[in-house]
Coordinates of C-alpha atoms in Angstrom, one line a residue:
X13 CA 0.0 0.0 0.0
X14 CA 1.5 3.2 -0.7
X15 CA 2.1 5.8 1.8
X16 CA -0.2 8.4 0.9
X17 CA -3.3 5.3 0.7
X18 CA -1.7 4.2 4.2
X19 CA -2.5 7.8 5.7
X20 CA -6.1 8.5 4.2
X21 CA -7.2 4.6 5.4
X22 CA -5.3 5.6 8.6
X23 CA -7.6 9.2 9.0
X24 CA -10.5 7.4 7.7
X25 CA -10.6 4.7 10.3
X26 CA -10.2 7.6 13.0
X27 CA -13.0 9.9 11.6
X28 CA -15.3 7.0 11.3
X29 CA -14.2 6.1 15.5
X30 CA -14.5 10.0 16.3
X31 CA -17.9 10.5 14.1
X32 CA -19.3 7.4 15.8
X33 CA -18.2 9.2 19.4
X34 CA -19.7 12.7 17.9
X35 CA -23.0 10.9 17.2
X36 CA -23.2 9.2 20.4
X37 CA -22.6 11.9 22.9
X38 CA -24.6 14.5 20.6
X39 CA -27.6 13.0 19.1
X40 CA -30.1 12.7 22.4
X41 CA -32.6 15.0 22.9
X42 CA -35.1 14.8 25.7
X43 CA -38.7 14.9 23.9
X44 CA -40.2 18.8 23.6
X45 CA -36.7 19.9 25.4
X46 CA -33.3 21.3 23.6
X47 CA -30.6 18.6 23.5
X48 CA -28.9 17.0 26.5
X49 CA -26.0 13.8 26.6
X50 CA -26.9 10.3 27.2
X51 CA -24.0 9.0 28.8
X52 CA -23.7 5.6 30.2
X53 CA -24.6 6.9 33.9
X54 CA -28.5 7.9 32.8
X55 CA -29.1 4.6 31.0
X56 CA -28.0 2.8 34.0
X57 CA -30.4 4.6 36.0
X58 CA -33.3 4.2 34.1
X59 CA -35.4 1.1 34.7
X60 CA -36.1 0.9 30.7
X61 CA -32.6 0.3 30.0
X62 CA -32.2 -2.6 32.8
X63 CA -31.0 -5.3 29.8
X64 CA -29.6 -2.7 27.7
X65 CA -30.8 -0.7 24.7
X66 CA -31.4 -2.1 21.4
X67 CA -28.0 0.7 19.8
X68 CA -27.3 3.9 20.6
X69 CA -28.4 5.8 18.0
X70 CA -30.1 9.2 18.0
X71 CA -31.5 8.6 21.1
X72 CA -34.3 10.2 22.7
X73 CA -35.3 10.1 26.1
X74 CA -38.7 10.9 27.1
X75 CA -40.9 10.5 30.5
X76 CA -42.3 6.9 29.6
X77 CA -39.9 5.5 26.9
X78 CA -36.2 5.5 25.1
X79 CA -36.3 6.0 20.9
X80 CA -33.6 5.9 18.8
X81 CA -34.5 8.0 15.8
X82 CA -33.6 6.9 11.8
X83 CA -32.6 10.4 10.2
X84 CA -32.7 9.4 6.9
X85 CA -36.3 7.3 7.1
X86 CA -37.8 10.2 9.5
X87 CA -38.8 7.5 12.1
X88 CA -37.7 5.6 14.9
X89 CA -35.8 3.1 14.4
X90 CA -37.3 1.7 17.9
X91 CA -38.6 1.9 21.1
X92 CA -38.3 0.7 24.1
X93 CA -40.7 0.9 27.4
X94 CA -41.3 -1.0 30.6
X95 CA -44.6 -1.8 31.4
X96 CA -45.0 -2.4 35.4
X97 CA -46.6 -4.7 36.8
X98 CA -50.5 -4.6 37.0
X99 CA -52.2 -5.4 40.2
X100 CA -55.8 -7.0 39.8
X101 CA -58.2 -4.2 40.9
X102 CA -59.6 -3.9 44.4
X103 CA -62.9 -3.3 45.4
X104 CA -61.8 0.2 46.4
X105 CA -60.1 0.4 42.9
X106 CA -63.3 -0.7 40.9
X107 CA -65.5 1.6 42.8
X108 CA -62.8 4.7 41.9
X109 CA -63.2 3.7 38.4
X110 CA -66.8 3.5 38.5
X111 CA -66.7 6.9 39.5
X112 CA -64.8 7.9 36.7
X113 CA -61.5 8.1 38.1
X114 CA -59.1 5.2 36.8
X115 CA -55.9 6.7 37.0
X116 CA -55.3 5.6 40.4
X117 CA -56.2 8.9 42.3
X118 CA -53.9 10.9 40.1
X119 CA -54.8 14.0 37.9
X120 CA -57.1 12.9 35.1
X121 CA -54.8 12.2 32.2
X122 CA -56.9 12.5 28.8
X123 CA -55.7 11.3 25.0
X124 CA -57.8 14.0 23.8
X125 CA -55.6 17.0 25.5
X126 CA -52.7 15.2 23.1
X127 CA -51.5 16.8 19.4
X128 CA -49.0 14.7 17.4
X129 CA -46.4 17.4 16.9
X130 CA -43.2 17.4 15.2
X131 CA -40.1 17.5 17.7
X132 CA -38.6 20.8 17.1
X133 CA -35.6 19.5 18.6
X134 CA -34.8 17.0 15.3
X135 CA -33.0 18.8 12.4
X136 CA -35.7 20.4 9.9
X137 CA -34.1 18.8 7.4
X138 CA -34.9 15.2 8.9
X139 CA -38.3 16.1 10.4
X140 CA -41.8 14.8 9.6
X141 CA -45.2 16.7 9.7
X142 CA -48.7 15.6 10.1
X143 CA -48.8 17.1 6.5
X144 CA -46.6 13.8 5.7
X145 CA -49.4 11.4 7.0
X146 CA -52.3 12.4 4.5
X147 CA -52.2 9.7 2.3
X148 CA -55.8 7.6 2.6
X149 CA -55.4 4.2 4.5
X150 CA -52.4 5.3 6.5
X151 CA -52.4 6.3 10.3
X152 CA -50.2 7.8 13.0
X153 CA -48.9 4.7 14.2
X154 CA -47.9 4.6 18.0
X155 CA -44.7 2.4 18.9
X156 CA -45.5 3.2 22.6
X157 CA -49.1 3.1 23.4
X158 CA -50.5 6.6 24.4
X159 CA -52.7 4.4 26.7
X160 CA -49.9 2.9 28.6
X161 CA -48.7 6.0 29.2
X162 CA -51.1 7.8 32.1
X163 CA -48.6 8.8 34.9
X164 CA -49.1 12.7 33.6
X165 CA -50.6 14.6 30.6
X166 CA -47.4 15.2 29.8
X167 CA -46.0 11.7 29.3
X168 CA -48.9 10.9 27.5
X169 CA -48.2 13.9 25.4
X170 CA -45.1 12.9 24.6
X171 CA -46.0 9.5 22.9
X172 CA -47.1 11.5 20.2
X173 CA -43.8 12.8 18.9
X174 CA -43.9 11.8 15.1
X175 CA -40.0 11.4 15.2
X176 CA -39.6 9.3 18.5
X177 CA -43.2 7.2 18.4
X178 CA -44.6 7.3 15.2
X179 CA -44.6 5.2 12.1
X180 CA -47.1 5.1 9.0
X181 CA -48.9 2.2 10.1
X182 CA -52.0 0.9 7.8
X183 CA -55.0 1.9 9.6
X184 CA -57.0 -1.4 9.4
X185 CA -53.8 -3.5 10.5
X186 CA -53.3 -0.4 13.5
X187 CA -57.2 -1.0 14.7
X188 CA -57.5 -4.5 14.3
X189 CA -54.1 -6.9 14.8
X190 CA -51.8 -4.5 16.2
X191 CA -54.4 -3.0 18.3
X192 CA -55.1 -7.2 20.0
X193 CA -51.5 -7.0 20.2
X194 CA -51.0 -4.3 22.4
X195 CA -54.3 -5.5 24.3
X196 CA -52.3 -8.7 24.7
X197 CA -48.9 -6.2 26.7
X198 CA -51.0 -4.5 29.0
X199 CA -52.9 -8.5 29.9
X200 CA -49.6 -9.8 30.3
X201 CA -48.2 -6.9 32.6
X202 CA -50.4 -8.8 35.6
X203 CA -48.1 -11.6 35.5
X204 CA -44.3 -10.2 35.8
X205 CA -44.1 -8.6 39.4
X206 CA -40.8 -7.0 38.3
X207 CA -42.0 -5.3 35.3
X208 CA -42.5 -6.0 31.4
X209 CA -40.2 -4.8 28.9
X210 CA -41.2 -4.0 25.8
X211 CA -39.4 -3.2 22.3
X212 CA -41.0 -2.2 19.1
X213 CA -40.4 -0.8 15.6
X214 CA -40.0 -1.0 12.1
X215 CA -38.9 -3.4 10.0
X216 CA -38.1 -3.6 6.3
X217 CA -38.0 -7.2 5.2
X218 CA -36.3 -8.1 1.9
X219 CA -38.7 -10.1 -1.1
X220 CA -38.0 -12.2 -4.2
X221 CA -38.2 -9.9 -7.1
X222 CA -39.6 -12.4 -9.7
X223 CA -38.3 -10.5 -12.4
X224 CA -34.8 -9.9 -11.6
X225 CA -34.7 -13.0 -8.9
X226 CA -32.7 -11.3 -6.6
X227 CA -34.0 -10.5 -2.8
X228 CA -34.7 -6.9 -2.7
X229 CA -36.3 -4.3 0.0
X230 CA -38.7 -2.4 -1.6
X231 CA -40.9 0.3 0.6
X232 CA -43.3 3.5 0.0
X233 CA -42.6 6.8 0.8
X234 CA -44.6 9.8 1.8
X235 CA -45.4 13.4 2.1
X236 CA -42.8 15.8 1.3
X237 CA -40.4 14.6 3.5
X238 CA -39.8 11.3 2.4
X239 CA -41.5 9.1 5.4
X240 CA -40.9 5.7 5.2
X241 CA -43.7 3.1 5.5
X242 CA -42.3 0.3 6.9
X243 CA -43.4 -3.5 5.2
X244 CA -43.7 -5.1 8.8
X245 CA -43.8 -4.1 12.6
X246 CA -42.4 -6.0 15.3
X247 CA -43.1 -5.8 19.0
X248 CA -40.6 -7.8 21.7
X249 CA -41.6 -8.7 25.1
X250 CA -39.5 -8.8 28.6
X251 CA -41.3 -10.5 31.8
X252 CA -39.6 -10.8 34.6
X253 CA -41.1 -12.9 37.6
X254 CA -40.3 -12.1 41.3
X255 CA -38.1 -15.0 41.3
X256 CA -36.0 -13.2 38.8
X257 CA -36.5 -15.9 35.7
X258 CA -37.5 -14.4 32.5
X259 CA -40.1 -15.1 29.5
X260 CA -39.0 -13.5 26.1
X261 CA -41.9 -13.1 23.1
X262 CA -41.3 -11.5 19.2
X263 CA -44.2 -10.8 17.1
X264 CA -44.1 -9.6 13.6
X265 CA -46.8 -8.0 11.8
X266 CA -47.2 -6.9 7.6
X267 CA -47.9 -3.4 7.7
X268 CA -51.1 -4.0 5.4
X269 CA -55.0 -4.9 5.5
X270 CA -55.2 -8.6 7.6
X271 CA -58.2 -9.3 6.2
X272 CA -59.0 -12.4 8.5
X273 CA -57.9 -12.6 12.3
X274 CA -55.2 -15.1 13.3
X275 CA -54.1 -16.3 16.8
X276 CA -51.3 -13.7 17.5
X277 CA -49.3 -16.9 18.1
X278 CA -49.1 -17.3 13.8
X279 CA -47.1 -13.9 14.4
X280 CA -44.6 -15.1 16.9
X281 CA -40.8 -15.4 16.1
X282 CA -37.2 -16.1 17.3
X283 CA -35.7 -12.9 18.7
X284 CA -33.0 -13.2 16.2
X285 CA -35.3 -13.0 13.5
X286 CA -36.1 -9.5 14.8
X287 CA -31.6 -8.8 15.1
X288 CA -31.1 -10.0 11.9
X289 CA -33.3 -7.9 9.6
X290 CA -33.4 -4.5 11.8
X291 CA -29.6 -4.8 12.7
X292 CA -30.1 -4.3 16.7
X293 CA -29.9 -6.5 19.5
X294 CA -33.1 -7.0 21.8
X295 CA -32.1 -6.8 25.1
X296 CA -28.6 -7.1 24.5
X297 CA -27.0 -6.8 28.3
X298 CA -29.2 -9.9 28.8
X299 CA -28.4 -11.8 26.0
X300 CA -24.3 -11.4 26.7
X301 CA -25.6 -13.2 29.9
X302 CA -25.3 -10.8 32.6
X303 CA -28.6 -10.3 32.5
X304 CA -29.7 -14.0 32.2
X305 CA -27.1 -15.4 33.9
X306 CA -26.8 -19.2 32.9
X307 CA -30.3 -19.6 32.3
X308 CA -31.8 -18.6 28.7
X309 CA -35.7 -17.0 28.9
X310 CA -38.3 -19.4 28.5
X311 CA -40.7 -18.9 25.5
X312 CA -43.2 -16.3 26.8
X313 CA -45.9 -17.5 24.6
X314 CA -45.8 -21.9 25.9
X315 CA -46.3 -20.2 29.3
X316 CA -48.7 -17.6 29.5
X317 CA -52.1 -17.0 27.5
X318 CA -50.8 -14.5 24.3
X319 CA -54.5 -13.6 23.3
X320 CA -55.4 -10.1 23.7
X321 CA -59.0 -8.3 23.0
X322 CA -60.5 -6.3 20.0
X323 CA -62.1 -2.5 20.4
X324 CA -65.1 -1.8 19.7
X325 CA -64.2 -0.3 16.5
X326 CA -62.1 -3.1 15.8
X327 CA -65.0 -4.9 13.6
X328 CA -65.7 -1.8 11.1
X329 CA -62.1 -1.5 10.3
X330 CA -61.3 -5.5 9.8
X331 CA -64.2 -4.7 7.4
X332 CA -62.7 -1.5 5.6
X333 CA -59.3 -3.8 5.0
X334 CA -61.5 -6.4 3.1
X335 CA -62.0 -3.7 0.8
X336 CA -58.8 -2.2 1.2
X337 CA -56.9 -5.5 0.2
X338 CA -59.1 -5.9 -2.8
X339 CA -57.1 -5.6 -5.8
X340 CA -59.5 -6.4 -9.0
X341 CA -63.4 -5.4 -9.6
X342 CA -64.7 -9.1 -9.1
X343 CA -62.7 -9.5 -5.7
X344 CA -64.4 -5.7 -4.7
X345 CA -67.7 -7.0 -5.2
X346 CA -67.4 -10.4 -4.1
X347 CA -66.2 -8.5 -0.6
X348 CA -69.5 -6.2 -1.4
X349 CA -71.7 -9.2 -1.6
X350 CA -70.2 -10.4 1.3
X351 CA -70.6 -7.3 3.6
X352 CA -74.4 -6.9 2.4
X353 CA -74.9 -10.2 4.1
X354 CA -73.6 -9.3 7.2
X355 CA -76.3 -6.3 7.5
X356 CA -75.4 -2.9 8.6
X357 CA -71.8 -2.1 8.4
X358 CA -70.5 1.7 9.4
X359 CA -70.3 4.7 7.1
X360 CA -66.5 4.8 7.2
X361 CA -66.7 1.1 5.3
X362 CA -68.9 2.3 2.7
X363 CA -67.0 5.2 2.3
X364 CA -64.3 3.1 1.5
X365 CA -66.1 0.9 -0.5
X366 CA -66.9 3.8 -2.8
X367 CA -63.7 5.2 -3.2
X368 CA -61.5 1.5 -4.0
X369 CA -64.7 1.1 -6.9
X370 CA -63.9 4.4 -8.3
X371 CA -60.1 3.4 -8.0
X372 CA -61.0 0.2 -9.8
X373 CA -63.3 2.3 -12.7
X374 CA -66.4 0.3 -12.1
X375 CA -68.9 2.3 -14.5
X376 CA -71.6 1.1 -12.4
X377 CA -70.4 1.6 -9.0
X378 CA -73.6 3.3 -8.0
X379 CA -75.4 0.6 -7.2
X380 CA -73.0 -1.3 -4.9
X381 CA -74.7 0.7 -1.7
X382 CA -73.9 -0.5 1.8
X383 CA -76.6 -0.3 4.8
X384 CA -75.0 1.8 7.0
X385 CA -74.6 3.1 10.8
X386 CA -72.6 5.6 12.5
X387 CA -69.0 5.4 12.7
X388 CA -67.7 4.3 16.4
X389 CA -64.8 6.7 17.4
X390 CA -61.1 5.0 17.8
X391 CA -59.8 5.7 21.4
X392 CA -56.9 4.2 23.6

């Protein structure tokens, strides 16, 4: 190697060490706050971080979770939370509740009092808008629950950063699937008297391109800043059991219409499945073992119940990604025919029924009319 190549590969392996060092002392913001370090002493402290972070990455720390942020895809690249444990309510508890008051006797925490909001704090030039999130059959998707998140308004508020908690999630997959799956977290969080740790985020799995042969990652962008849509979500679980021994879940999830429900089992898979495609660790200070010690986690799922609950607006938007994942006029209106049967469906599915046979150029659209009712609200 000549000298001059010797020095440049030389300075370039010590930029590379020093911009990694610049990245990791300068990148972490506290949500809705200016910028602050992130050294090793704070993630020791924090409870979320007990079996280490995912990678240390534009991190964020707000009040109920730990984000690392993707620049160049304008979302997180996770996020992590710990979900304590959940004591089965007493009768003083269920008579509070009654009342109106199930936060526990603190102030009344409301998801209506919370905006998503772009985090000032990210550069502009890496920031996404609500404007971003227009497209039809895309949502807001939370990583960390908003409903999980009831200490204070303001930890509430700040699950709806659009750079630390968001993704574009499809709406129907949000509401229905995703939604069971986060009803399935909070269920769980009765049975780990140490806590339940939870990682989630995107993923972007490679396909076969049939014409070329060759595995490829292929995703959508949108709005004017480029916001990726990720092709699947995944969502890690942490229990720990007074006795200290551990229970470790994966689920991934396509971000698209599920038109028919599945045990949430069908989505389980090994951990490493998860490491391998989004190039982080899950849990890594357990999995070097000084967090397990000699004992692996047992398989969360061949222990406890992983079933978790619909909404009630669950139903009408399983319905809107029937129409949603119809791709031709004959599957559109065999999915019509089928929803007539069923009897009264809600104006949002109609609504969406209309717009994917206009999309479709059925000439005689018109009469494909749905019975309708009201739309429930979403919540949680």
């Amino acid at each position: 190697m000549s000298r001059a190549l010797s020095a440049f590969a030389t300075a370039a392996v010590f930029g590379a060490a020093a911009a990694t060092m610049f990245n990791y002392e300068s990148s972490v913001v506290d949500a809705q706050s200016s910028p602050r370090s992130f050294g090793e002493a704070d993630t020791s402290e924090s409870p979320m971080a007990a079996y280490g972070l995912p990678s240390n990455v534009n991190l964020v720390r707000a009040r109920g979770y730990i984000s690392s942020l993707n620049h160049e895809r304008r979302i997180p690249n996770w996020v992590m939370e710990r979900i304590p444990h959940t004591k089965p309510k007493s009768k003083k508890d269920a008579d509070s509740a009654a009342a109106g008051d199930d936060n526990g006797g603190k102030a009344a925490v409301s998801r209506t009092e919370s905006k998503f909001y772009s985090d000032e704090t990210v550069p502009e030039m890496f920031r996404s808008t609500n404007a971003d999130y227009n497209k039809r059959g895309l949502s807001r998707g939370h990583l960390a629950p908003a409903q999980f998140h009831k200490n204070s308004q303001e930890e509430m508020n700040e699950t709806f950063n659009l750079s630390a908690n968001i993704v574009p999630q499809d709406m129907t997959m949000n509401a229905c699937d995703w939604y069971r799956l986060e009803s399935m977290t909070k269920k769980l969080s009765k049975e780990f008297e140490k806590g339940l740790w939870v990682v989630s985020g995107p993923l972007f799995v490679p396909i076969l391109d049939m014409k070329s042969g060759k595995n490829m990652v292929s995703y959508e962008v949108v709005g004017t800043h480029n916001v990726a849509v990720p092709t699947h979500m995944f969502k890690c679980l942490l229990g720990v059991k007074e006795d200290n021994k551990k229970y470790l879940g994966c689920f991934v999830m396509p971000n698209e219409p599920i038109t028919e429900e599945q045990p949430l089992t069908q989505y389980s898979v090994p951990s490493t499945y998860v490491e391998r495609v989004a190039g982080i660790r899950i849990f890594p200070e357990a999995s070097r073992g000084t967090g397990w010690g000699a004992t692996a986690p047992a398989d969360l799922c061949r222990n406890f119940e992983c079933k978790g609950s619909y909404a009630a607006f669950s139903k009408s938007f399983r319905q809107v990604g029937r129409v949603r994942a119809a791709t031709t006029e004959g599957q559109v209106k065999l999915v019509y025919a089928q929803l007539y049967q069923e009897g009264s469906v809600d104006a949002a599915v109609d609504r969406e029924l209309q717009a994917k046979l206009k999309e479709l150029g059925v000439t005689d659209a018109g009469k494909y009319q749905l019975k309708t009712t009201p739309t429930p609200s979403k919540g949680g």
